[in-house]
């Protein structure tokens, strides 16, 4: 898992003083299991770097059904990117699956950062590209692979910490029922490590 400075330096060539400036603007936030980092309809967007824990990202259907979109793991950024870039309230929720520690900065700080150094614009571009690639990969997986294939590839797609995620959330992520997930797990053999039951 990378630290926030490492995360930045892997994506943009920024001087150390710029990173120290950003860290000076950031604040740590702890979330208990079920705690919300970004709420549906939240207008004051924030960028969060997940230091510890796992977040789930979900939207709601018009009928109010929860649609699990993705997970965020330690060493990654949490941001309602679509809504933040369009300047509209968040259309998704980021909620803690496990207790989390998040380093938080206001999204509007991005404009100040870009005025300070062009490297921040490169960082924003890289992060946007990574989010888009991740969404595209997930979309293609759901459309072109069977549930059995998606389950078999979880260990390749997600960090090892995915095994801490409750079974009903893994099922939702794979777009299958918890019962079918149980069947897949039985048929997949043992020695894969436990999945927590909710």
PDB file of C-alpha atoms in Angstrom:
ATOM      1  CA  UNK A   1       0.000   0.000   0.000  1.00  0.00           C
ATOM      2  CA  UNK A   2       1.359   3.432  -0.922  1.00  0.00           C
ATOM      3  CA  UNK A   3       1.253   6.592   1.172  1.00  0.00           C
ATOM      4  CA  UNK A   4      -0.341   9.758  -0.197  1.00  0.00           C
ATOM      5  CA  UNK A   5       3.053  11.276  -1.190  1.00  0.00           C
ATOM      6  CA  UNK A   6       3.976   8.025  -2.972  1.00  0.00           C
ATOM      7  CA  UNK A   7       0.603   7.947  -4.711  1.00  0.00           C
ATOM      8  CA  UNK A   8       1.167  11.489  -6.014  1.00  0.00           C
ATOM      9  CA  UNK A   9       4.794  10.958  -7.075  1.00  0.00           C
ATOM     10  CA  UNK A  10       3.894   7.798  -9.006  1.00  0.00           C
ATOM     11  CA  UNK A  11       1.537   9.881 -11.166  1.00  0.00           C
ATOM     12  CA  UNK A  12       3.077  13.362 -11.395  1.00  0.00           C
ATOM     13  CA  UNK A  13       6.510  14.942 -11.120  1.00  0.00           C
ATOM     14  CA  UNK A  14       5.849  17.398  -8.310  1.00  0.00           C
ATOM     15  CA  UNK A  15       8.419  19.007  -6.013  1.00  0.00           C
ATOM     16  CA  UNK A  16       8.441  17.935  -2.395  1.00  0.00           C
ATOM     17  CA  UNK A  17       7.310  21.397  -1.219  1.00  0.00           C
ATOM     18  CA  UNK A  18       4.128  21.089  -3.301  1.00  0.00           C
ATOM     19  CA  UNK A  19       3.280  17.767  -1.691  1.00  0.00           C
ATOM     20  CA  UNK A  20       3.995  19.206   1.755  1.00  0.00           C
ATOM     21  CA  UNK A  21       1.662  22.112   0.932  1.00  0.00           C
ATOM     22  CA  UNK A  22      -1.123  19.647   0.060  1.00  0.00           C
ATOM     23  CA  UNK A  23      -0.562  17.602   3.210  1.00  0.00           C
ATOM     24  CA  UNK A  24      -0.875  20.834   5.183  1.00  0.00           C
ATOM     25  CA  UNK A  25      -4.379  21.328   3.752  1.00  0.00           C
ATOM     26  CA  UNK A  26      -5.496  17.745   4.452  1.00  0.00           C
ATOM     27  CA  UNK A  27      -7.265  16.443   7.543  1.00  0.00           C
ATOM     28  CA  UNK A  28      -7.576  12.871   8.804  1.00  0.00           C
ATOM     29  CA  UNK A  29     -11.051  11.421   9.257  1.00  0.00           C
ATOM     30  CA  UNK A  30     -12.009   8.106  10.842  1.00  0.00           C
ATOM     31  CA  UNK A  31     -15.096   6.214   9.743  1.00  0.00           C
ATOM     32  CA  UNK A  32     -16.684   3.342  11.659  1.00  0.00           C
ATOM     33  CA  UNK A  33     -18.119   0.394   9.741  1.00  0.00           C
ATOM     34  CA  UNK A  34     -21.151   1.819   7.938  1.00  0.00           C
ATOM     35  CA  UNK A  35     -19.842   5.390   8.230  1.00  0.00           C
ATOM     36  CA  UNK A  36     -20.326   7.564   5.139  1.00  0.00           C
ATOM     37  CA  UNK A  37     -17.482   9.415   3.437  1.00  0.00           C
ATOM     38  CA  UNK A  38     -19.637  10.841   0.635  1.00  0.00           C
ATOM     39  CA  UNK A  39     -23.440  10.936   0.857  1.00  0.00           C
ATOM     40  CA  UNK A  40     -25.980  10.867  -1.948  1.00  0.00           C
ATOM     41  CA  UNK A  41     -26.754  14.485  -2.847  1.00  0.00           C
ATOM     42  CA  UNK A  42     -23.643  15.865  -1.132  1.00  0.00           C
ATOM     43  CA  UNK A  43     -22.667  19.084  -2.900  1.00  0.00           C
ATOM     44  CA  UNK A  44     -19.445  20.015  -1.071  1.00  0.00           C
ATOM     45  CA  UNK A  45     -17.211  17.466  -2.801  1.00  0.00           C
ATOM     46  CA  UNK A  46     -14.120  16.103  -1.106  1.00  0.00           C
ATOM     47  CA  UNK A  47     -11.114  14.100  -2.246  1.00  0.00           C
ATOM     48  CA  UNK A  48     -10.225  11.300   0.137  1.00  0.00           C
ATOM     49  CA  UNK A  49      -7.063   9.212   0.192  1.00  0.00           C
ATOM     50  CA  UNK A  50      -7.859   5.937   1.929  1.00  0.00           C
ATOM     51  CA  UNK A  51      -5.093   5.172   4.433  1.00  0.00           C
ATOM     52  CA  UNK A  52      -6.778   2.124   6.011  1.00  0.00           C
ATOM     53  CA  UNK A  53      -9.928   0.108   5.418  1.00  0.00           C
ATOM     54  CA  UNK A  54     -12.351  -0.585   2.572  1.00  0.00           C
ATOM     55  CA  UNK A  55     -15.109   1.609   1.154  1.00  0.00           C
ATOM     56  CA  UNK A  56     -17.996   0.474  -1.000  1.00  0.00           C
ATOM     57  CA  UNK A  57     -19.348   2.753  -3.743  1.00  0.00           C
ATOM     58  CA  UNK A  58     -23.017   2.441  -4.609  1.00  0.00           C
ATOM     59  CA  UNK A  59     -25.872   4.236  -6.336  1.00  0.00           C
ATOM     60  CA  UNK A  60     -29.618   3.859  -5.923  1.00  0.00           C
ATOM     61  CA  UNK A  61     -32.038   2.767  -8.626  1.00  0.00           C
ATOM     62  CA  UNK A  62     -35.234   4.814  -9.185  1.00  0.00           C
ATOM     63  CA  UNK A  63     -36.998   2.205  -7.021  1.00  0.00           C
ATOM     64  CA  UNK A  64     -34.463   2.768  -4.225  1.00  0.00           C
ATOM     65  CA  UNK A  65     -32.540  -0.489  -4.798  1.00  0.00           C
ATOM     66  CA  UNK A  66     -28.852  -0.344  -3.926  1.00  0.00           C
ATOM     67  CA  UNK A  67     -26.533  -0.877  -6.913  1.00  0.00           C
ATOM     68  CA  UNK A  68     -22.991  -1.698  -5.813  1.00  0.00           C
ATOM     69  CA  UNK A  69     -20.555  -0.134  -8.273  1.00  0.00           C
ATOM     70  CA  UNK A  70     -17.103  -0.730  -6.832  1.00  0.00           C
ATOM     71  CA  UNK A  71     -14.822  -0.932  -3.809  1.00  0.00           C
ATOM     72  CA  UNK A  72     -12.039   1.432  -2.758  1.00  0.00           C
ATOM     73  CA  UNK A  73      -9.050  -0.075  -0.956  1.00  0.00           C
ATOM     74  CA  UNK A  74      -6.243   1.451   1.099  1.00  0.00           C
ATOM     75  CA  UNK A  75      -3.766   3.339  -1.064  1.00  0.00           C
ATOM     76  CA  UNK A  76      -6.485   4.627  -3.413  1.00  0.00           C
ATOM     77  CA  UNK A  77      -8.494   7.819  -3.841  1.00  0.00           C
ATOM     78  CA  UNK A  78     -12.209   8.194  -3.097  1.00  0.00           C
ATOM     79  CA  UNK A  79     -14.021  10.900  -5.051  1.00  0.00           C
ATOM     80  CA  UNK A  80     -17.444  11.218  -6.697  1.00  0.00           C
ATOM     81  CA  UNK A  81     -15.589  12.190  -9.858  1.00  0.00           C
ATOM     82  CA  UNK A  82     -18.493  12.416 -12.325  1.00  0.00           C
ATOM     83  CA  UNK A  83     -20.488  14.688 -10.040  1.00  0.00           C
ATOM     84  CA  UNK A  84     -17.527  16.759  -8.835  1.00  0.00           C
ATOM     85  CA  UNK A  85     -16.289  17.571 -12.349  1.00  0.00           C
ATOM     86  CA  UNK A  86     -19.826  18.511 -13.469  1.00  0.00           C
ATOM     87  CA  UNK A  87     -20.427  20.606 -10.352  1.00  0.00           C
ATOM     88  CA  UNK A  88     -23.557  18.699  -9.312  1.00  0.00           C
ATOM     89  CA  UNK A  89     -24.471  16.909  -6.064  1.00  0.00           C
ATOM     90  CA  UNK A  90     -23.081  13.415  -5.673  1.00  0.00           C
ATOM     91  CA  UNK A  91     -25.001  10.624  -7.382  1.00  0.00           C
ATOM     92  CA  UNK A  92     -23.186   7.904  -5.421  1.00  0.00           C
ATOM     93  CA  UNK A  93     -22.439   6.964  -1.821  1.00  0.00           C
ATOM     94  CA  UNK A  94     -19.036   6.002  -0.391  1.00  0.00           C
ATOM     95  CA  UNK A  95     -19.595   3.933   2.756  1.00  0.00           C
ATOM     96  CA  UNK A  96     -17.134   2.117   5.024  1.00  0.00           C
ATOM     97  CA  UNK A  97     -17.219  -1.673   4.764  1.00  0.00           C
ATOM     98  CA  UNK A  98     -14.561  -1.895   7.472  1.00  0.00           C
ATOM     99  CA  UNK A  99     -13.346   0.863   9.835  1.00  0.00           C
ATOM    100  CA  UNK A 100     -11.461   3.420   7.732  1.00  0.00           C
ATOM    101  CA  UNK A 101      -8.945   6.221   8.059  1.00  0.00           C
ATOM    102  CA  UNK A 102      -9.216   8.767   5.243  1.00  0.00           C
ATOM    103  CA  UNK A 103      -7.012  11.786   4.532  1.00  0.00           C
ATOM    104  CA  UNK A 104      -9.499  14.390   3.287  1.00  0.00           C
ATOM    105  CA  UNK A 105      -9.119  17.540   1.181  1.00  0.00           C
ATOM    106  CA  UNK A 106     -11.822  19.793  -0.302  1.00  0.00           C
ATOM    107  CA  UNK A 107     -12.259  19.267  -4.053  1.00  0.00           C
ATOM    108  CA  UNK A 108     -12.098  23.009  -4.756  1.00  0.00           C
ATOM    109  CA  UNK A 109      -8.473  22.912  -3.569  1.00  0.00           C
ATOM    110  CA  UNK A 110      -7.694  21.390  -6.982  1.00  0.00           C
ATOM    111  CA  UNK A 111      -8.088  24.815  -8.633  1.00  0.00           C
ATOM    112  CA  UNK A 112      -5.680  26.428  -6.173  1.00  0.00           C
ATOM    113  CA  UNK A 113      -3.200  23.587  -6.686  1.00  0.00           C
ATOM    114  CA  UNK A 114      -3.235  23.930 -10.487  1.00  0.00           C
ATOM    115  CA  UNK A 115      -2.464  27.644 -10.182  1.00  0.00           C
ATOM    116  CA  UNK A 116       0.490  26.793  -7.938  1.00  0.00           C
ATOM    117  CA  UNK A 117       2.105  24.152 -10.189  1.00  0.00           C
ATOM    118  CA  UNK A 118       1.204  22.482 -13.537  1.00  0.00           C
ATOM    119  CA  UNK A 119       2.072  19.075 -12.087  1.00  0.00           C
ATOM    120  CA  UNK A 120      -1.253  19.073 -10.246  1.00  0.00           C
ATOM    121  CA  UNK A 121      -3.107  19.201 -13.572  1.00  0.00           C
ATOM    122  CA  UNK A 122      -1.120  16.167 -14.752  1.00  0.00           C
ATOM    123  CA  UNK A 123      -2.059  14.361 -11.544  1.00  0.00           C
ATOM    124  CA  UNK A 124      -5.760  15.154 -12.058  1.00  0.00           C
ATOM    125  CA  UNK A 125      -5.570  13.892 -15.647  1.00  0.00           C
ATOM    126  CA  UNK A 126      -3.886  10.650 -14.585  1.00  0.00           C
ATOM    127  CA  UNK A 127      -6.447  10.035 -11.846  1.00  0.00           C
ATOM    128  CA  UNK A 128      -9.322  10.646 -14.288  1.00  0.00           C
ATOM    129  CA  UNK A 129      -7.794   8.207 -16.772  1.00  0.00           C
ATOM    130  CA  UNK A 130      -7.413   5.554 -14.056  1.00  0.00           C
ATOM    131  CA  UNK A 131     -11.042   5.953 -12.948  1.00  0.00           C
ATOM    132  CA  UNK A 132     -12.262   5.681 -16.542  1.00  0.00           C
ATOM    133  CA  UNK A 133     -10.123   2.587 -17.216  1.00  0.00           C
ATOM    134  CA  UNK A 134     -11.414   0.951 -14.025  1.00  0.00           C
ATOM    135  CA  UNK A 135     -15.042   1.654 -14.966  1.00  0.00           C
ATOM    136  CA  UNK A 136     -14.483   0.324 -18.474  1.00  0.00           C
ATOM    137  CA  UNK A 137     -12.861  -2.854 -17.164  1.00  0.00           C
ATOM    138  CA  UNK A 138     -15.758  -3.444 -14.756  1.00  0.00           C
ATOM    139  CA  UNK A 139     -18.371  -2.771 -17.442  1.00  0.00           C
ATOM    140  CA  UNK A 140     -16.722  -5.198 -19.868  1.00  0.00           C
ATOM    141  CA  UNK A 141     -16.369  -7.861 -17.178  1.00  0.00           C
ATOM    142  CA  UNK A 142     -20.084  -7.704 -16.322  1.00  0.00           C
ATOM    143  CA  UNK A 143     -21.071  -7.870 -20.000  1.00  0.00           C
ATOM    144  CA  UNK A 144     -18.645 -10.457 -21.352  1.00  0.00           C
ATOM    145  CA  UNK A 145     -17.778 -12.860 -18.498  1.00  0.00           C
ATOM    146  CA  UNK A 146     -19.812 -15.432 -16.636  1.00  0.00           C
ATOM    147  CA  UNK A 147     -20.356 -15.155 -12.892  1.00  0.00           C
ATOM    148  CA  UNK A 148     -18.009 -18.132 -12.467  1.00  0.00           C
ATOM    149  CA  UNK A 149     -15.267 -16.323 -14.424  1.00  0.00           C
ATOM    150  CA  UNK A 150     -15.803 -13.088 -12.488  1.00  0.00           C
ATOM    151  CA  UNK A 151     -15.551 -14.920  -9.179  1.00  0.00           C
ATOM    152  CA  UNK A 152     -12.411 -16.806 -10.271  1.00  0.00           C
ATOM    153  CA  UNK A 153     -10.747 -13.506 -11.236  1.00  0.00           C
ATOM    154  CA  UNK A 154     -11.528 -11.616  -8.010  1.00  0.00           C
ATOM    155  CA  UNK A 155      -8.108 -12.391  -6.566  1.00  0.00           C
ATOM    156  CA  UNK A 156      -6.472 -10.898  -9.681  1.00  0.00           C
ATOM    157  CA  UNK A 157      -8.784  -7.902  -9.915  1.00  0.00           C
ATOM    158  CA  UNK A 158      -8.857  -6.830  -6.264  1.00  0.00           C
ATOM    159  CA  UNK A 159      -6.232  -6.579  -3.490  1.00  0.00           C
ATOM    160  CA  UNK A 160      -5.998  -9.457  -0.996  1.00  0.00           C
ATOM    161  CA  UNK A 161      -8.114  -7.445   1.466  1.00  0.00           C
ATOM    162  CA  UNK A 162     -11.225  -8.264  -0.602  1.00  0.00           C
ATOM    163  CA  UNK A 163     -11.569 -11.365   1.561  1.00  0.00           C
ATOM    164  CA  UNK A 164     -12.625  -9.093   4.442  1.00  0.00           C
ATOM    165  CA  UNK A 165     -15.738  -8.010   2.501  1.00  0.00           C
ATOM    166  CA  UNK A 166     -19.041  -9.607   3.605  1.00  0.00           C
ATOM    167  CA  UNK A 167     -20.442 -12.258   1.299  1.00  0.00           C
ATOM    168  CA  UNK A 168     -23.601 -10.314   0.376  1.00  0.00           C
ATOM    169  CA  UNK A 169     -21.469  -7.396  -0.879  1.00  0.00           C
ATOM    170  CA  UNK A 170     -19.234  -9.704  -2.936  1.00  0.00           C
ATOM    171  CA  UNK A 171     -22.410 -11.162  -4.454  1.00  0.00           C
ATOM    172  CA  UNK A 172     -23.691  -7.677  -5.266  1.00  0.00           C
ATOM    173  CA  UNK A 173     -20.324  -6.767  -6.805  1.00  0.00           C
ATOM    174  CA  UNK A 174     -20.483  -9.869  -9.019  1.00  0.00           C
ATOM    175  CA  UNK A 175     -24.161  -9.116  -9.805  1.00  0.00           C
ATOM    176  CA  UNK A 176     -25.361 -12.491  -8.500  1.00  0.00           C
ATOM    177  CA  UNK A 177     -27.394 -13.684  -5.501  1.00  0.00           C
ATOM    178  CA  UNK A 178     -25.660 -14.630  -2.227  1.00  0.00           C
ATOM    179  CA  UNK A 179     -27.002 -18.173  -2.711  1.00  0.00           C
ATOM    180  CA  UNK A 180     -25.343 -18.478  -6.118  1.00  0.00           C
ATOM    181  CA  UNK A 181     -22.114 -17.099  -4.662  1.00  0.00           C
ATOM    182  CA  UNK A 182     -22.225 -19.856  -2.028  1.00  0.00           C
ATOM    183  CA  UNK A 183     -22.540 -22.411  -4.823  1.00  0.00           C
ATOM    184  CA  UNK A 184     -19.592 -20.870  -6.663  1.00  0.00           C
ATOM    185  CA  UNK A 185     -17.460 -20.922  -3.543  1.00  0.00           C
ATOM    186  CA  UNK A 186     -18.253 -24.590  -2.890  1.00  0.00           C
ATOM    187  CA  UNK A 187     -17.433 -25.482  -6.479  1.00  0.00           C
ATOM    188  CA  UNK A 188     -14.270 -23.389  -6.532  1.00  0.00           C
ATOM    189  CA  UNK A 189     -12.463 -25.515  -3.957  1.00  0.00           C
ATOM    190  CA  UNK A 190     -11.031 -24.718  -0.575  1.00  0.00           C
ATOM    191  CA  UNK A 191      -7.863 -22.880   0.357  1.00  0.00           C
ATOM    192  CA  UNK A 192      -8.995 -19.591  -1.126  1.00  0.00           C
ATOM    193  CA  UNK A 193      -9.395 -17.894   2.227  1.00  0.00           C
ATOM    194  CA  UNK A 194     -12.578 -16.952   4.043  1.00  0.00           C
ATOM    195  CA  UNK A 195     -15.148 -14.412   3.061  1.00  0.00           C
ATOM    196  CA  UNK A 196     -16.864 -12.817   6.034  1.00  0.00           C
ATOM    197  CA  UNK A 197     -20.541 -13.572   6.318  1.00  0.00           C
ATOM    198  CA  UNK A 198     -22.756 -10.602   7.078  1.00  0.00           C
TER     199      UNK A 198
END
